mmCIF file of C-alpha atoms and ligand atoms in Angstrom:
data_model
loop_
_atom_site.group_PDB
_atom_site.id
_atom_site.type_symbol
_atom_site.label_atom_id
_atom_site.label_comp_id
_atom_site.label_asym_id
_atom_site.label_seq_id
_atom_site.Cartn_x
_atom_site.Cartn_y
_atom_site.Cartn_z
ATOM 1 C CA MET M 134 -21.547 4.731 7.272
ATOM 2 C CA ASN M 135 -19.139 5.799 4.389
ATOM 3 C CA GLN M 136 -20.245 4.683 1.129
ATOM 4 C CA THR M 137 -17.141 4.982 -1.269
ATOM 5 C CA PRO M 138 -14.016 2.830 -0.369
ATOM 6 C CA ARG M 139 -11.234 5.348 0.443
ATOM 7 C CA ALA M 140 -7.775 4.757 1.036
ATOM 8 C CA ALA M 141 -4.780 7.485 2.084
ATOM 9 C CA VAL M 142 -1.469 6.670 0.289
ATOM 10 C CA ILE M 143 0.991 8.712 2.158
ATOM 11 C CA MET M 144 4.488 8.722 1.050
ATOM 12 C CA GLY M 145 7.693 10.361 3.086
ATOM 13 C CA SER M 146 8.946 12.114 -0.165
ATOM 14 C CA ASP M 147 7.977 12.481 -3.802
ATOM 15 C CA SER M 148 11.100 10.422 -4.668
ATOM 16 C CA ASP M 149 9.045 7.646 -3.545
ATOM 17 C CA PHE M 150 6.375 8.485 -6.151
ATOM 18 C CA PRO M 151 7.917 6.455 -9.195
ATOM 19 C CA VAL M 152 7.158 3.231 -7.142
ATOM 20 C CA VAL M 153 4.261 4.268 -5.401
ATOM 21 C CA LYS M 154 2.119 5.145 -8.361
ATOM 22 C CA LYS M 155 1.874 1.262 -9.154
ATOM 23 C CA CYS M 156 0.064 1.299 -5.541
ATOM 24 C CA VAL M 157 -2.403 4.159 -6.708
ATOM 25 C CA ALA M 158 -3.145 2.833 -9.979
ATOM 26 C CA MET M 159 -4.136 -0.745 -8.458
ATOM 27 C CA LEU M 160 -6.455 1.041 -5.820
ATOM 28 C CA LYS M 161 -8.334 2.962 -8.776
ATOM 29 C CA LYS M 162 -8.639 -0.786 -10.750
ATOM 30 C CA PHE M 163 -10.401 -1.925 -7.797
ATOM 31 C CA GLY M 164 -12.687 1.122 -7.341
ATOM 32 C CA ILE M 165 -10.973 2.479 -4.635
ATOM 33 C CA GLU M 166 -10.528 6.216 -4.233
ATOM 34 C CA ALA M 167 -6.971 7.310 -3.334
ATOM 35 C CA ASP M 168 -6.270 10.227 -1.043
ATOM 36 C CA VAL M 169 -2.307 10.831 -1.944
ATOM 37 C CA HIS M 170 -0.228 13.030 0.238
ATOM 38 C CA VAL M 171 3.499 13.552 0.722
ATOM 39 C CA ILE M 172 3.830 13.584 4.659
ATOM 40 C CA SER M 173 7.280 12.722 6.483
ATOM 41 C CA ALA M 174 7.505 11.130 9.926
ATOM 42 C CA HIS M 175 10.783 13.231 10.508
ATOM 43 C CA ARG M 176 10.458 16.443 8.300
ATOM 44 C CA THR M 177 6.811 17.136 9.085
ATOM 45 C CA PRO M 178 5.567 15.110 11.906
ATOM 46 C CA GLU M 179 2.970 17.343 13.174
ATOM 47 C CA ALA M 180 1.449 17.013 9.814
ATOM 48 C CA ALA M 181 1.710 12.950 9.959
ATOM 49 C CA ALA M 182 0.196 13.111 13.721
ATOM 50 C CA ASP M 183 -2.809 15.457 12.363
ATOM 51 C CA TYR M 184 -3.404 13.106 9.089
ATOM 52 C CA ALA M 185 -3.686 10.139 11.334
ATOM 53 C CA LYS M 186 -5.339 11.203 14.016
ATOM 54 C CA SER M 187 -8.323 12.714 11.533
ATOM 55 C CA ALA M 188 -8.136 10.256 8.566
ATOM 56 C CA HIS M 189 -11.295 8.247 10.015
ATOM 57 C CA GLU M 190 -13.484 10.841 10.346
ATOM 58 C CA ALA M 191 -12.721 11.937 6.717
ATOM 59 C CA GLY M 192 -13.922 8.826 5.234
ATOM 60 C CA ILE M 193 -10.494 6.744 5.051
ATOM 61 C CA ASP M 194 -10.938 3.242 5.458
ATOM 62 C CA VAL M 195 -7.541 2.104 5.419
ATOM 63 C CA ILE M 196 -4.114 3.830 5.353
ATOM 64 C CA ILE M 197 -1.257 2.633 3.069
ATOM 65 C CA ALA M 198 2.425 4.956 3.970
ATOM 66 C CA ALA M 199 5.634 4.410 1.716
ATOM 67 C CA ALA M 200 9.195 5.195 3.198
ATOM 68 C CA GLY M 201 12.926 4.530 3.106
ATOM 69 C CA LYS M 202 15.632 4.763 5.186
ATOM 70 C CA ALA M 203 14.856 5.084 8.953
ATOM 71 C CA ALA M 204 11.187 4.252 7.827
ATOM 72 C CA HIS M 205 9.160 5.203 10.579
ATOM 73 C CA LEU M 206 6.118 6.686 8.720
ATOM 74 C CA ALA M 207 3.715 4.004 8.776
ATOM 75 C CA GLY M 208 4.701 3.152 12.616
ATOM 76 C CA VAL M 209 3.967 6.947 13.370
ATOM 77 C CA LEU M 210 0.564 7.115 11.502
ATOM 78 C CA ALA M 211 -0.343 3.642 12.968
ATOM 79 C CA ALA M 212 0.187 5.277 16.550
ATOM 80 C CA PHE M 213 -2.496 8.138 16.093
ATOM 81 C CA THR M 214 -5.405 5.973 14.708
ATOM 82 C CA THR M 215 -7.151 2.371 14.888
ATOM 83 C CA LEU M 216 -7.257 2.247 11.119
ATOM 84 C CA PRO M 217 -5.504 -0.431 9.681
ATOM 85 C CA VAL M 218 -1.918 0.637 8.217
ATOM 86 C CA ILE M 219 0.174 -1.382 5.579
ATOM 87 C CA GLY M 220 3.267 -0.352 4.944
ATOM 88 C CA ILE M 221 5.600 -0.195 1.899
ATOM 89 C CA PRO M 222 9.376 -0.136 2.335
ATOM 90 C CA MET M 223 11.127 1.704 -0.202
ATOM 91 C CA LYS M 224 14.440 0.776 -1.603
ATOM 92 C CA SER M 225 15.833 4.046 -1.489
ATOM 93 C CA SER M 226 19.097 3.956 0.196
ATOM 94 C CA THR M 227 22.329 2.227 0.127
ATOM 95 C CA MET M 228 21.323 -0.650 2.107
ATOM 96 C CA ASP M 229 18.600 -1.719 -0.941
ATOM 97 C CA GLY M 230 15.925 -1.195 1.521
ATOM 98 C CA LEU M 231 16.739 -3.463 4.086
ATOM 99 C CA ASP M 232 16.765 -0.361 6.303
ATOM 100 C CA SER M 233 13.342 0.529 5.352
ATOM 101 C CA LEU M 234 11.845 -3.107 5.456
ATOM 102 C CA LEU M 235 13.402 -3.499 9.197
ATOM 103 C CA SER M 236 12.303 -0.099 10.725
ATOM 104 C CA MET M 237 8.821 -1.130 9.048
ATOM 105 C CA VAL M 238 7.961 -4.524 9.999
ATOM 106 C CA GLN M 239 9.867 -4.650 13.339
ATOM 107 C CA MET M 240 6.973 -2.758 15.050
ATOM 108 C CA PRO M 241 6.552 -3.232 19.096
ATOM 109 C CA LYS M 242 3.800 -5.291 20.293
ATOM 110 C CA GLY M 243 0.373 -2.985 20.334
ATOM 111 C CA ILE M 244 1.041 -0.983 17.071
ATOM 112 C CA PRO M 245 1.023 -3.581 14.275
ATOM 113 C CA VAL M 246 1.781 -2.399 10.519
ATOM 114 C CA ALA M 247 1.110 -5.015 7.660
ATOM 115 C CA THR M 248 4.343 -4.888 5.751
ATOM 116 C CA VAL M 249 4.757 -5.632 2.061
ATOM 117 C CA ALA M 250 8.005 -6.472 0.213
ATOM 118 C CA ILE M 251 10.387 -3.942 -0.534
ATOM 119 C CA ASP M 252 8.917 -1.671 -3.158
ATOM 120 C CA GLY M 253 5.832 -3.808 -2.924
ATOM 121 C CA ALA M 254 3.472 -1.394 -4.009
ATOM 122 C CA ASP M 255 1.115 -3.647 -6.321
ATOM 123 C CA ASN M 256 0.576 -6.001 -3.402
ATOM 124 C CA ALA M 257 0.099 -3.178 -0.853
ATOM 125 C CA GLY M 258 -2.925 -2.064 -3.212
ATOM 126 C CA ILE M 259 -4.006 -5.432 -3.765
ATOM 127 C CA LEU M 260 -4.212 -6.066 0.178
ATOM 128 C CA ALA M 261 -5.932 -2.907 0.874
ATOM 129 C CA ALA M 262 -8.737 -3.992 -1.636
ATOM 130 C CA GLN M 263 -9.172 -7.266 -0.081
ATOM 131 C CA MET M 264 -9.587 -5.371 3.412
ATOM 132 C CA LEU M 265 -11.798 -3.202 1.859
ATOM 133 C CA ALA M 266 -13.932 -5.951 0.085
ATOM 134 C CA LEU M 267 -15.303 -6.869 3.464
ATOM 135 C CA LYS M 268 -16.988 -3.448 3.879
ATOM 136 C CA TYR M 269 -17.605 -3.094 0.226
ATOM 137 C CA PRO M 270 -19.032 -6.271 -1.219
ATOM 138 C CA GLU M 271 -18.656 -4.786 -4.980
ATOM 139 C CA ILE M 272 -14.839 -4.825 -4.780
ATOM 140 C CA ALA M 273 -14.921 -8.857 -4.406
ATOM 141 C CA PRO M 274 -16.208 -9.810 -7.646
ATOM 142 C CA ARG M 275 -13.085 -7.451 -8.896
ATOM 143 C CA LEU M 276 -10.605 -9.138 -6.879
ATOM 144 C CA ALA M 277 -11.800 -12.533 -8.144
ATOM 145 C CA GLN M 278 -11.648 -11.380 -11.752
ATOM 146 C CA PHE M 279 -7.725 -10.106 -11.350
ATOM 147 C CA LYS M 280 -6.674 -13.572 -9.757
ATOM 148 C CA ALA M 281 -8.619 -15.339 -12.935
ATOM 149 C CA ASP M 282 -6.569 -12.956 -15.152
ATOM 150 C CA MET M 283 -3.383 -13.721 -13.430
ATOM 151 C CA ALA M 284 -4.010 -17.727 -13.133
ATOM 152 C CA ALA M 285 -4.975 -17.382 -17.398
ATOM 153 C CA GLU M 286 -1.369 -15.290 -17.993
ATOM 154 C CA VAL M 287 0.311 -18.138 -15.961
ATOM 155 C CA ALA M 288 -1.190 -20.651 -18.188
ATOM 156 C CA LYS M 289 -0.438 -18.967 -21.256
ATOM 157 C CA LYS M 290 3.281 -18.741 -20.217
ATOM 158 C CA ASP M 291 3.143 -22.187 -19.114
ATOM 159 C CA GLU M 292 2.113 -23.538 -22.670
ATOM 160 C CA ALA M 293 4.498 -21.204 -23.912
ATOM 161 C CA ILE M 294 7.596 -22.514 -22.242
ATOM 162 C CA ALA M 295 6.657 -25.927 -22.728
ATOM 163 C CA ALA M 296 6.650 -25.431 -26.177
ATOM 164 C CA GLU M 297 9.971 -23.702 -26.027
ATOM 165 C CA ALA M 298 11.283 -26.160 -24.011
ATOM 166 C CA ALA M 299 10.116 -29.184 -26.503
ATOM 167 C CA ALA M 300 11.680 -27.463 -29.405
ATOM 168 C CA LEU M 301 15.419 -27.672 -27.815
HETATM 169 C C1 LIG D 14 12.056 8.862 3.359
HETATM 170 O O1 LIG D 14 13.724 8.949 2.706
HETATM 171 C C2 LIG D 14 11.572 9.215 2.019
HETATM 172 O O2 LIG D 14 10.301 8.121 2.171
HETATM 173 C C3 LIG D 14 12.571 8.574 1.232
HETATM 174 O O3 LIG D 14 12.043 7.282 0.573
HETATM 175 C C4 LIG D 14 13.917 8.643 1.543
HETATM 176 C C5 LIG D 14 14.704 9.912 0.639
HETATM 177 O O4 LIG D 14 13.908 10.935 0.776
HETATM 178 P P1 LIG D 14 14.167 12.262 -0.173
HETATM 179 O O5 LIG D 14 15.689 12.785 0.343
HETATM 180 O O6 LIG D 14 14.525 11.587 -1.664
HETATM 181 O O7 LIG D 14 13.354 13.444 0.226
HETATM 182 O O8 LIG D 14 11.858 9.775 4.641
#
């Protein structure tokens, strides 16, 4: 069995990376290795098929795919593997990412893509960690700590806003 948690992070273009890097950072925070590549469903379709076909054997546990415009990358990768695929629709066109979102989320029956929000790179990393926590128990406490830190931050903001409101 594969002992190292590994996620593939595939993006359609290097222009996606400023957003996608947040996903890579999130994976690393949870101790998940990231195999990061630029592969396009349209410009390099054979590379997309080859990567997806060999991913499981290469020790990849989950595939995260980010793409924009007519964003078929996640769906194409999902067509060639039984690994779970998480899609990040990118806000890379004049349509503010709605085109990417619909291209990704509206998969036909049989080939699911777990689609996060437009530019939702952080959530893609967190969702991947939640999936991998089922196989790698050491990830679960890191997720619990992450949630506790978030809650503490909100509590701090709540206190600050209450004080600011009281002073009005
Ligand atoms: C998609 O087209 C990419 O994922 C990117 O979001 C968008 C624009 O790509 P470039 O023209 O910047 O390479 O395939």
